[in-house]
Amino acid sequence: MVTFVDPTYCSCVRSLILLHLGSIPDTHRLATYYLTAPLRDKPLDYETANATLGFERILAVSSENTSAPDAWRQRGLIRAANRTGLQIEIHQQRNISVKESLHFRVQGHKQKPGTASALAWMAHLDVLRHIVSQGINTALILEDDVDWDVTIRSLIAHGSQLAWAIRSITGNNDSNSTLQFPYGLNWDVLWLGHCGETLASPYKRRLVDDSALLPAKEIHTLWGTDYTEIGDYRREVISSIHATCSFAYAVTLAGAAKAVDKLSQGGAAFDNELGSACQQGDMLCVGVGPELFHHQDKVGVISLIATTKQRPEGQEGDSEEDTGNTTASTDISLQSANAHYRTANIKYSARCNAGRATDDLIQCLPR
């Protein structure tokens, strides 16, 4: 299920059954969309995973104009959520005035973000403020072009090795609370989707096996992080990290409040400032590497295609009636058949395999 939330976070919703993924609402519409049932090869095991991956909510940040002919981010997010049975709320970025954006960019901090970076930063802050105002105990925040493996529900959440490792590092050993909070609450930020991480001493580390990973030498990061040191098909869970890229990160209620307080004054970029707060010990942060979430790229040229249709003379629109007198009309449409999608570091992309069964999976790795 994917929920679209108005920027004002109004409680009023309108529901409908979405049978065809081609129908996506415009940027100002408020509605809850129940998607068609996820593609399943066997019944889902709710003891080891659930639709929000063990968090109270999954919230996606988006500034995409979904009415644009070349829009693809939210469409792919919906299909991936549908494929893997995740419940995600899409928070459409509100209209931010030039004055407000400029004020955010030039305030106090010695480093100034660009316009696009500032708008993205403000969208993250809005969602963090929403978490605080609604008293949400734990939330996973996604960017709208994020991707994940088709097996995500078995990799994380209740009963997973990663949940155990996170609780172990943060000192949360209360087994009575693991059903409600499988990762505990002794952390501020849980960084699950990034493009590289650096460590700040002292730190704790736990290693877990994961057959859903690519070989370590095939994992590519912005920082050149070398995962061959931990071996193939293993992930590390680390405290005191400075990650880059905010593809996916979780916050506790306390962590969201800290983030709003510490990140509202601008800087170079949202992910840089969040990483600095983690590295400096201002926030209690835990990272998972290689990452569980990565962004998807759309590669290819979109071109305009002119299509000529013959219509009966004097009539508007399409008609099957043959009067013998026809006029030609030309429709202009966008053609993106040459475009393709790629997701680094994810073995079997949920976006690329949205309509495929488990025995027919393909890879969408960069070429």
Coordinates of C-alpha atoms in Angstrom, one line a residue:
M1 CA 0.0 0.0 0.0
V2 CA 1.2 3.4 -0.9
T3 CA -0.3 6.6 0.7
F4 CA 0.1 10.0 -0.8
V5 CA 0.2 12.7 1.9
D6 CA -0.5 16.4 1.3
P7 CA 2.2 18.8 2.3
T8 CA 0.0 20.3 5.0
Y9 CA -0.5 16.8 6.4
C10 CA -4.3 17.1 6.4
S11 CA -6.0 14.1 8.0
C12 CA -8.6 14.0 5.3
V13 CA -8.1 11.2 2.7
R14 CA -9.9 9.8 -0.3
S15 CA -9.5 6.2 -1.2
L16 CA -9.8 4.2 -4.4
I17 CA -8.6 0.9 -5.8
L18 CA -5.7 1.4 -8.2
L19 CA -5.8 -1.4 -10.7
H20 CA -3.3 0.1 -13.2
L21 CA -0.1 1.6 -12.2
G22 CA -0.3 4.1 -15.0
S23 CA -2.7 6.2 -13.0
I24 CA -0.7 8.3 -10.6
P25 CA -2.1 11.4 -8.9
D26 CA -0.8 15.0 -9.5
T27 CA 1.4 16.7 -7.0
H28 CA -1.4 18.4 -5.1
R29 CA -3.9 15.5 -4.7
L30 CA -4.4 13.9 -1.3
A31 CA -5.4 10.3 -1.5
T32 CA -4.7 6.8 -0.2
Y33 CA -4.0 4.3 -2.9
Y34 CA -4.3 0.6 -2.2
L35 CA -2.3 -1.2 -4.9
T36 CA -2.9 -4.5 -6.4
A37 CA -1.7 -7.4 -4.3
P38 CA 2.1 -7.9 -4.3
L39 CA 3.5 -10.7 -6.5
R40 CA 4.1 -13.6 -4.2
D41 CA 5.6 -17.0 -4.8
K42 CA 4.7 -18.2 -1.3
P43 CA 2.9 -16.8 1.7
L44 CA 4.7 -14.0 3.5
D45 CA 6.2 -14.9 6.9
Y46 CA 5.0 -12.1 9.2
E47 CA 7.0 -13.5 12.1
T48 CA 10.3 -12.5 10.4
A49 CA 9.2 -9.4 8.5
N50 CA 6.3 -7.0 8.1
A51 CA 5.1 -4.4 5.7
T52 CA 7.1 -1.5 7.3
L53 CA 10.3 -3.5 7.9
G54 CA 10.0 -3.3 11.7
F55 CA 9.6 0.5 11.8
E56 CA 6.4 2.2 12.8
R57 CA 6.2 4.0 9.4
I58 CA 8.0 4.2 6.1
L59 CA 7.9 7.7 4.6
A60 CA 9.2 8.6 1.1
V61 CA 10.3 12.2 0.3
S62 CA 9.4 13.3 -3.2
S63 CA 9.4 16.6 -5.2
E64 CA 8.6 14.9 -8.5
N65 CA 5.9 16.3 -10.7
T66 CA 4.0 13.1 -11.4
S67 CA 1.9 14.7 -14.1
A68 CA 5.0 15.2 -16.3
P69 CA 5.2 12.7 -19.2
D70 CA 8.7 11.7 -18.3
A71 CA 8.0 11.1 -14.5
W72 CA 9.3 7.8 -13.3
R73 CA 10.5 8.0 -9.7
Q74 CA 7.2 7.6 -7.9
R75 CA 5.9 5.2 -10.5
G76 CA 8.9 2.9 -9.9
L77 CA 8.6 3.3 -6.1
I78 CA 5.0 2.2 -6.2
R79 CA 5.8 -0.8 -8.3
A80 CA 8.7 -1.8 -6.1
A81 CA 6.6 -1.5 -3.0
N82 CA 3.9 -3.5 -4.6
R83 CA 6.4 -6.2 -5.6
T84 CA 7.8 -6.6 -2.1
G85 CA 4.6 -5.9 -0.1
L86 CA 5.9 -2.7 1.6
Q87 CA 3.6 0.0 3.0
I88 CA 5.0 3.4 2.1
E89 CA 3.6 6.9 2.6
I90 CA 4.8 9.4 -0.1
H91 CA 5.2 12.9 1.3
Q92 CA 5.0 15.3 -1.6
Q93 CA 7.2 18.3 -1.2
R94 CA 5.2 21.5 -0.5
N95 CA 5.6 24.5 -2.7
I96 CA 8.6 26.4 -1.3
S97 CA 8.8 30.1 -2.2
V98 CA 12.0 31.6 -3.7
K99 CA 12.2 33.8 -0.6
E100 CA 12.0 30.9 1.8
S101 CA 14.6 28.9 -0.2
L102 CA 16.9 31.9 -0.4
H103 CA 16.7 32.5 3.4
F104 CA 17.6 28.9 4.1
R105 CA 20.5 29.0 1.7
V106 CA 22.1 32.1 3.1
Q107 CA 21.5 31.7 6.8
G108 CA 24.4 31.5 9.3
H109 CA 26.4 28.5 8.1
K110 CA 29.7 29.2 6.4
Q111 CA 28.9 26.7 3.6
K112 CA 25.9 27.4 1.4
P113 CA 23.9 24.7 -0.4
G114 CA 22.8 25.2 -4.0
T115 CA 19.1 25.8 -4.8
A116 CA 18.3 22.1 -5.6
S117 CA 20.2 20.9 -2.6
A118 CA 18.5 23.4 -0.3
L119 CA 15.0 22.3 -1.6
A120 CA 15.8 18.6 -1.0
W121 CA 17.2 19.5 2.4
M122 CA 14.0 21.4 3.4
A123 CA 11.9 18.4 2.2
H124 CA 13.8 16.1 4.6
L125 CA 13.3 18.6 7.4
D126 CA 9.6 18.8 6.8
V127 CA 9.3 15.0 7.1
L128 CA 11.4 15.0 10.2
R129 CA 9.2 17.7 11.7
H130 CA 6.1 15.6 10.8
I131 CA 7.6 12.6 12.7
V132 CA 8.1 14.8 15.8
S133 CA 4.6 16.4 15.6
Q134 CA 2.9 13.0 15.1
G135 CA 5.0 11.3 17.9
I136 CA 6.1 8.5 15.6
N137 CA 8.5 6.3 17.5
T138 CA 10.5 5.0 14.6
A139 CA 10.3 5.8 10.9
L140 CA 12.3 4.8 7.8
I141 CA 12.8 7.8 5.4
L142 CA 13.3 7.0 1.7
E143 CA 14.1 9.2 -1.2
D144 CA 11.8 8.7 -4.2
D145 CA 14.3 7.1 -6.5
V146 CA 15.4 4.5 -4.0
D147 CA 15.6 0.8 -4.8
W148 CA 16.1 -2.4 -2.8
D149 CA 16.4 -6.1 -3.3
V150 CA 13.4 -8.3 -3.9
T151 CA 14.2 -10.2 -0.7
I152 CA 14.3 -7.1 1.5
R153 CA 11.6 -8.5 3.9
S154 CA 13.8 -11.4 4.8
L155 CA 17.0 -9.3 5.2
I156 CA 15.7 -6.9 7.9
A157 CA 13.0 -6.6 10.6
H158 CA 11.8 -9.1 13.1
G159 CA 14.1 -12.1 13.7
S160 CA 16.8 -11.0 11.2
Q161 CA 20.5 -11.1 11.9
L162 CA 20.7 -7.4 11.2
A163 CA 18.1 -6.6 13.8
W164 CA 20.1 -8.6 16.3
A165 CA 23.4 -6.9 15.4
I166 CA 21.8 -3.4 15.8
R167 CA 20.4 -4.3 19.2
S168 CA 23.8 -5.8 20.2
I169 CA 25.7 -2.7 19.2
T170 CA 23.3 -0.3 20.9
G171 CA 23.0 -2.3 24.1
N172 CA 19.3 -3.0 23.7
N173 CA 18.8 -6.5 25.1
D174 CA 15.2 -6.3 26.2
S175 CA 13.6 -9.2 24.5
N176 CA 10.1 -8.1 25.6
S177 CA 10.3 -5.0 23.3
T178 CA 11.7 -6.7 20.2
L179 CA 8.3 -7.4 18.6
Q180 CA 7.3 -3.7 18.8
F181 CA 10.9 -2.3 18.3
P182 CA 13.1 -5.0 16.6
Y183 CA 16.1 -2.6 16.6
G184 CA 15.5 -1.2 20.0
L185 CA 15.3 2.5 20.6
N186 CA 18.9 3.2 21.8
W187 CA 19.9 5.1 18.6
D188 CA 19.1 8.3 16.8
V189 CA 19.9 7.4 13.1
L190 CA 20.0 4.0 11.4
W191 CA 21.7 4.6 8.0
L192 CA 20.5 1.8 5.7
G193 CA 20.9 3.4 2.3
H194 CA 24.1 5.4 1.4
C195 CA 26.9 5.6 -1.2
G196 CA 29.8 5.1 1.3
E197 CA 30.8 5.4 4.9
T198 CA 33.8 6.4 7.0
L199 CA 34.4 5.4 10.6
A200 CA 35.0 7.5 13.7
S201 CA 36.9 5.9 16.5
P202 CA 36.0 4.3 18.8
Y203 CA 33.4 2.2 17.1
K204 CA 31.7 -1.1 17.5
R205 CA 31.1 -3.6 14.7
R206 CA 29.2 -6.7 14.1
L207 CA 29.3 -8.9 11.0
V208 CA 26.3 -10.8 9.5
D209 CA 26.1 -13.2 6.6
D210 CA 23.9 -12.3 3.7
S211 CA 23.6 -14.4 0.6
A212 CA 21.5 -11.7 -1.2
L213 CA 24.7 -9.6 -1.6
L214 CA 26.9 -9.2 -4.6
P215 CA 30.5 -10.3 -4.2
A216 CA 32.4 -7.7 -2.2
K217 CA 34.6 -6.6 -5.2
E218 CA 31.5 -5.7 -7.1
I219 CA 30.2 -3.2 -4.5
H220 CA 31.0 0.4 -5.6
T221 CA 30.9 3.4 -3.3
L222 CA 31.6 7.1 -3.6
W223 CA 34.2 7.0 -0.9
G224 CA 35.9 3.9 -2.3
T225 CA 35.0 1.9 0.8
D226 CA 36.6 -1.5 0.5
Y227 CA 34.2 -4.3 1.6
T228 CA 36.6 -7.1 0.5
E229 CA 38.1 -6.7 4.0
I230 CA 35.0 -8.3 5.6
G231 CA 34.6 -11.0 2.9
D232 CA 32.0 -11.9 0.3
Y233 CA 28.3 -12.1 1.2
R234 CA 28.7 -10.3 4.5
R235 CA 27.4 -7.0 5.9
E236 CA 28.8 -5.0 8.7
V237 CA 26.8 -3.1 11.3
I238 CA 28.9 -0.2 12.7
S239 CA 28.4 2.5 15.3
S240 CA 29.9 6.0 14.9
I241 CA 29.8 6.3 11.2
H242 CA 29.8 9.2 8.7
A243 CA 27.8 8.1 5.7
T244 CA 27.2 10.0 2.4
C245 CA 24.0 10.1 0.5
S246 CA 20.6 9.9 2.2
F247 CA 18.9 7.3 0.1
A248 CA 17.4 5.6 3.2
Y249 CA 17.8 6.3 6.9
A250 CA 15.7 5.6 9.9
V251 CA 15.2 7.8 12.9
T252 CA 13.7 7.3 16.3
L253 CA 11.4 10.0 17.7
A254 CA 14.3 11.4 19.8
G255 CA 16.6 11.2 16.7
A256 CA 14.1 13.1 14.6
A257 CA 13.9 15.9 17.2
K258 CA 17.7 16.1 17.3
A259 CA 18.0 16.2 13.5
V260 CA 15.5 19.1 13.3
D261 CA 17.4 21.0 16.0
K262 CA 20.9 20.4 14.5
L263 CA 20.2 20.5 10.8
S264 CA 17.9 23.5 10.4
Q265 CA 20.7 26.0 10.0
G266 CA 21.9 24.9 6.6
G267 CA 25.4 23.8 5.5
A268 CA 27.0 22.2 2.5
A269 CA 24.3 19.4 2.0
F270 CA 21.8 17.5 4.1
D271 CA 23.7 14.2 4.1
N272 CA 27.0 15.9 4.9
E273 CA 25.6 17.7 7.9
L274 CA 23.8 14.6 9.2
G275 CA 27.0 12.5 8.8
S276 CA 29.0 15.2 10.7
A277 CA 26.5 15.1 13.5
C278 CA 26.9 11.3 13.7
Q279 CA 30.7 11.5 13.5
Q280 CA 31.0 14.2 16.1
G281 CA 28.9 12.2 18.6
D282 CA 26.0 14.7 18.6
M283 CA 23.7 11.9 17.4
L284 CA 23.9 8.2 18.1
C285 CA 24.2 6.6 14.7
V286 CA 24.5 3.1 13.3
G287 CA 25.3 2.2 9.7
V288 CA 24.8 -1.0 7.6
G289 CA 27.3 -1.6 4.8
P290 CA 27.1 -2.6 2.1
E291 CA 23.8 -0.7 2.0
L292 CA 20.4 -2.2 1.8
F293 CA 19.0 0.6 -0.3
H294 CA 20.5 2.5 -3.3
H295 CA 19.2 5.0 -5.7
Q296 CA 18.2 4.0 -9.3
D297 CA 19.4 5.9 -12.3
K298 CA 17.4 6.4 -15.5
V299 CA 19.7 6.3 -18.5
G300 CA 18.7 7.1 -22.1
V301 CA 17.3 9.8 -24.3
I302 CA 13.7 10.7 -24.3
S303 CA 12.4 12.0 -27.6
L304 CA 9.2 13.5 -29.0
I305 CA 7.4 11.2 -31.4
A306 CA 4.7 12.5 -33.8
T307 CA 1.9 10.1 -34.6
T308 CA -0.5 10.7 -37.5
K309 CA -4.1 9.4 -37.1
Q310 CA -6.9 9.5 -39.7
R311 CA -10.2 10.8 -38.4
P312 CA -13.6 11.2 -40.1
E313 CA -13.9 14.7 -41.4
G314 CA -15.9 17.0 -39.2
Q315 CA -15.6 14.8 -36.1
E316 CA -13.4 15.2 -33.0
G317 CA -11.7 12.4 -31.2
D318 CA -11.3 8.8 -32.2
S319 CA -14.1 7.1 -34.1
E320 CA -14.6 3.7 -35.7
E321 CA -17.1 5.1 -38.2
D322 CA -15.9 5.1 -41.8
T323 CA -17.6 8.0 -43.7
G324 CA -15.1 8.0 -46.5
N325 CA -14.0 11.5 -45.8
T326 CA -11.0 11.7 -43.5
T327 CA -8.6 14.3 -42.2
A328 CA -5.1 13.7 -40.7
S329 CA -4.3 14.8 -37.2
T330 CA -1.0 14.6 -35.4
D331 CA -0.5 13.6 -31.8
I332 CA 2.8 14.4 -30.0
S333 CA 3.9 12.0 -27.3
L334 CA 7.1 11.2 -25.4
Q335 CA 9.0 8.1 -26.4
S336 CA 11.3 6.6 -23.7
A337 CA 11.7 3.2 -25.2
N338 CA 15.5 3.7 -25.4
A339 CA 15.7 4.6 -21.7
H340 CA 16.9 1.9 -19.3
Y341 CA 17.3 1.8 -15.6
R342 CA 20.2 0.8 -13.4
T343 CA 20.8 0.3 -9.7
A344 CA 24.3 -0.2 -8.3
N345 CA 25.0 -2.7 -5.4
I346 CA 21.6 -4.3 -5.4
K347 CA 21.6 -7.9 -6.7
Y348 CA 18.0 -8.2 -7.8
S349 CA 16.3 -4.7 -8.0
A350 CA 12.7 -4.6 -6.8
R351 CA 12.0 -1.9 -9.4
C352 CA 13.4 -3.8 -12.3
N353 CA 11.7 -7.0 -11.2
A354 CA 8.3 -5.5 -10.3
G355 CA 6.5 -7.7 -12.7
R356 CA 8.7 -10.8 -12.5
A357 CA 8.4 -14.0 -10.4
T358 CA 11.3 -15.3 -8.3
D359 CA 12.3 -17.8 -11.0
D360 CA 12.6 -15.1 -13.6
L361 CA 14.6 -12.3 -12.0
I362 CA 17.0 -10.0 -13.9
Q363 CA 19.8 -7.7 -12.8
C364 CA 19.9 -4.0 -13.4
L365 CA 23.6 -3.3 -12.5
P366 CA 25.5 -0.5 -14.1
R367 CA 27.2 -1.6 -17.3

